[in-house]
XYZ file of N, CA and C in Angstrom:
207
model
N 8.874 2.877 18.104
C 8.604 3.272 16.736
C 7.787 2.173 16.058
N 6.807 2.572 15.292
C 5.989 1.620 14.556
C 6.695 1.239 13.264
N 6.679 -0.037 12.967
C 7.239 -0.516 11.711
C 6.345 -1.633 11.190
N 5.996 -1.571 9.901
C 5.224 -2.685 9.339
C 6.089 -3.929 9.265
N 5.451 -5.057 9.138
C 6.175 -6.320 9.071
C 7.016 -6.424 7.814
N 6.589 -5.812 6.748
C 7.315 -5.849 5.479
C 6.843 -4.648 4.662
N 7.580 -4.252 3.612
C 7.076 -3.162 2.768
C 5.679 -3.498 2.260
N 4.821 -2.513 2.265
C 3.410 -2.685 1.889
C 2.757 -3.724 2.778
N 3.193 -3.775 4.033
C 2.713 -4.801 4.947
C 1.666 -4.314 5.917
N 1.380 -5.161 6.875
C 0.351 -4.912 7.869
C 0.996 -4.559 9.200
N 0.262 -3.798 9.977
C 0.672 -3.455 11.330
C -0.494 -3.809 12.235
N -0.264 -4.656 13.204
C -1.344 -5.109 14.082
C -1.222 -4.446 15.445
N -2.345 -3.915 15.932
C -2.404 -3.255 17.230
C -3.575 -3.837 18.016
N -3.574 -3.665 19.331
C -4.695 -4.172 20.132
C -6.018 -3.501 19.741
N -7.115 -4.199 19.999
C -8.429 -3.689 19.614
C -8.800 -2.394 20.322
N -8.237 -2.125 21.488
C -8.645 -0.940 22.241
C -7.972 0.339 21.754
N -7.111 0.260 20.752
C -6.515 1.451 20.170
C -7.558 2.092 19.257
N -7.915 3.335 19.548
C -8.936 4.030 18.769
C -8.359 4.670 17.514
N -9.260 5.230 16.704
C -8.832 5.876 15.468
C -7.851 7.012 15.747
N -8.131 7.811 16.747
C -7.277 8.956 17.054
C -5.878 8.501 17.426
N -5.794 7.497 18.293
C -4.487 6.983 18.708
C -3.751 6.324 17.543
N -4.474 5.588 16.714
C -3.857 4.930 15.567
C -3.272 5.958 14.603
N -4.068 6.959 14.250
C -3.590 7.976 13.318
C -2.448 8.787 13.915
N -2.495 9.066 15.216
C -1.407 9.798 15.866
C -0.116 8.984 15.861
N -0.221 7.684 16.102
C 0.964 6.819 16.098
C 1.574 6.739 14.707
N 0.720 6.610 13.691
C 1.216 6.549 12.318
C 1.835 7.887 11.917
N 1.207 8.984 12.297
C 1.755 10.310 11.983
C 3.096 10.528 12.671
N 3.217 10.063 13.897
C 4.485 10.186 14.626
C 5.583 9.380 13.951
N 5.255 8.158 13.532
C 6.232 7.325 12.831
C 6.585 7.940 11.479
N 5.598 8.509 10.794
C 5.834 9.116 9.487
C 6.728 10.345 9.604
N 6.637 11.046 10.718
C 7.467 12.236 10.917
C 8.947 11.880 10.967
N 9.278 10.649 11.318
C 10.666 10.199 11.376
C 11.217 9.814 10.004
N 10.368 9.765 9.006
C 10.794 9.333 7.668
C 11.182 10.534 6.810
N 12.132 10.350 5.914
C 12.473 11.425 4.984
C 11.554 11.410 3.748
N 10.427 10.735 3.850
C 9.495 10.594 2.736
C 8.115 11.083 3.150
N 7.297 11.422 2.163
C 5.936 11.870 2.425
C 5.026 10.658 2.577
N 4.191 10.685 3.615
C 3.217 9.618 3.856
C 1.826 10.243 3.769
N 1.023 9.739 2.843
C -0.318 10.274 2.613
C -1.364 9.247 3.014
N -2.390 9.717 3.704
C -3.534 8.874 4.056
C -4.495 8.886 2.875
N -4.663 7.742 2.243
C -5.545 7.640 1.081
C -6.952 7.213 1.452
N -7.036 6.350 2.458
C -8.337 5.789 2.809
C -8.318 5.291 4.238
N -9.472 5.379 4.862
C -9.669 4.879 6.223
C -10.782 3.837 6.147
N -10.488 2.614 6.572
C -11.474 1.528 6.473
C -11.697 0.889 7.836
N -12.823 0.217 7.946
C -13.135 -0.506 9.162
C -13.953 -1.740 8.839
N -14.542 -2.297 9.857
C -15.365 -3.488 9.680
C -16.646 -3.142 8.929
N -17.262 -4.155 8.369
C -18.563 -3.965 7.715
C -19.590 -3.509 8.754
N -20.710 -3.024 8.298
C -21.724 -2.509 9.223
C -22.442 -3.602 10.002
N -22.241 -4.851 9.634
C -22.821 -5.972 10.382
C -21.717 -6.830 10.936
N -21.636 -7.155 12.166
C -22.535 -6.708 13.220
C -22.319 -5.235 13.508
N -23.349 -4.588 13.972
C -23.283 -3.149 14.181
C -22.392 -2.796 15.378
N -21.914 -1.584 15.365
C -21.049 -1.077 16.429
C -21.913 -0.595 17.590
N -21.516 -0.952 18.806
C -22.207 -0.499 20.016
C -21.478 0.747 20.502
N -22.160 1.884 20.565
C -21.512 3.159 20.836
C -20.807 3.231 22.176
N -21.348 2.602 23.195
C -20.703 2.666 24.511
C -19.807 1.457 24.782
N -19.470 0.708 23.731
C -18.569 -0.440 23.842
C -17.562 -0.367 22.688
N -16.480 0.402 22.865
C -15.551 0.643 21.757
C -14.901 -0.614 21.196
N -14.893 -1.709 21.955
C -14.297 -2.956 21.463
C -15.025 -3.499 20.241
N -16.276 -3.047 20.017
C -17.026 -3.537 18.862
C -16.535 -2.914 17.553
N -15.696 -1.897 17.647
C -15.080 -1.317 16.449
C -13.619 -1.755 16.430
N -13.421 -3.040 16.270
C -12.092 -3.623 16.443
C -11.267 -3.670 15.170
N -11.862 -3.523 14.009
C -11.099 -3.559 12.767
C -10.870 -2.143 12.266
N -9.623 -1.788 12.098
C -9.254 -0.472 11.610
C -8.167 -0.637 10.564
N -8.286 0.084 9.488
C -7.316 -0.016 8.408
C -7.046 1.370 7.849
N -5.788 1.732 7.743
C -5.398 2.966 7.077
C -4.655 2.575 5.807
N -5.117 3.070 4.698
C -4.428 2.827 3.427
C -3.524 4.033 3.207
N -2.232 3.782 3.175
C -1.238 4.854 3.092
C -0.439 4.769 1.808
N 0.038 5.901 1.357
C 0.969 5.959 0.231
C 2.251 6.599 0.742
N 3.365 5.926 0.530
C 4.659 6.467 0.928
C 5.417 6.816 -0.336
N 5.708 8.092 -0.493
C 6.401 8.567 -1.697
C 7.897 8.597 -1.490
């Protein structure tokens, strides 16, 4: 089960976890909660340095801004 380090905290995952896997893991963890979890924003690294399409490791920063009601 995924758990942040503290309320309103950060969750760190390896760089090779893609957006789909990250969102699926968060959705799975949210399903275990008796509260509503809303995705407010999806963020990543700045456009420089640019992402290399056939090298997913270059998209290593991923951030989901969530609201837990």
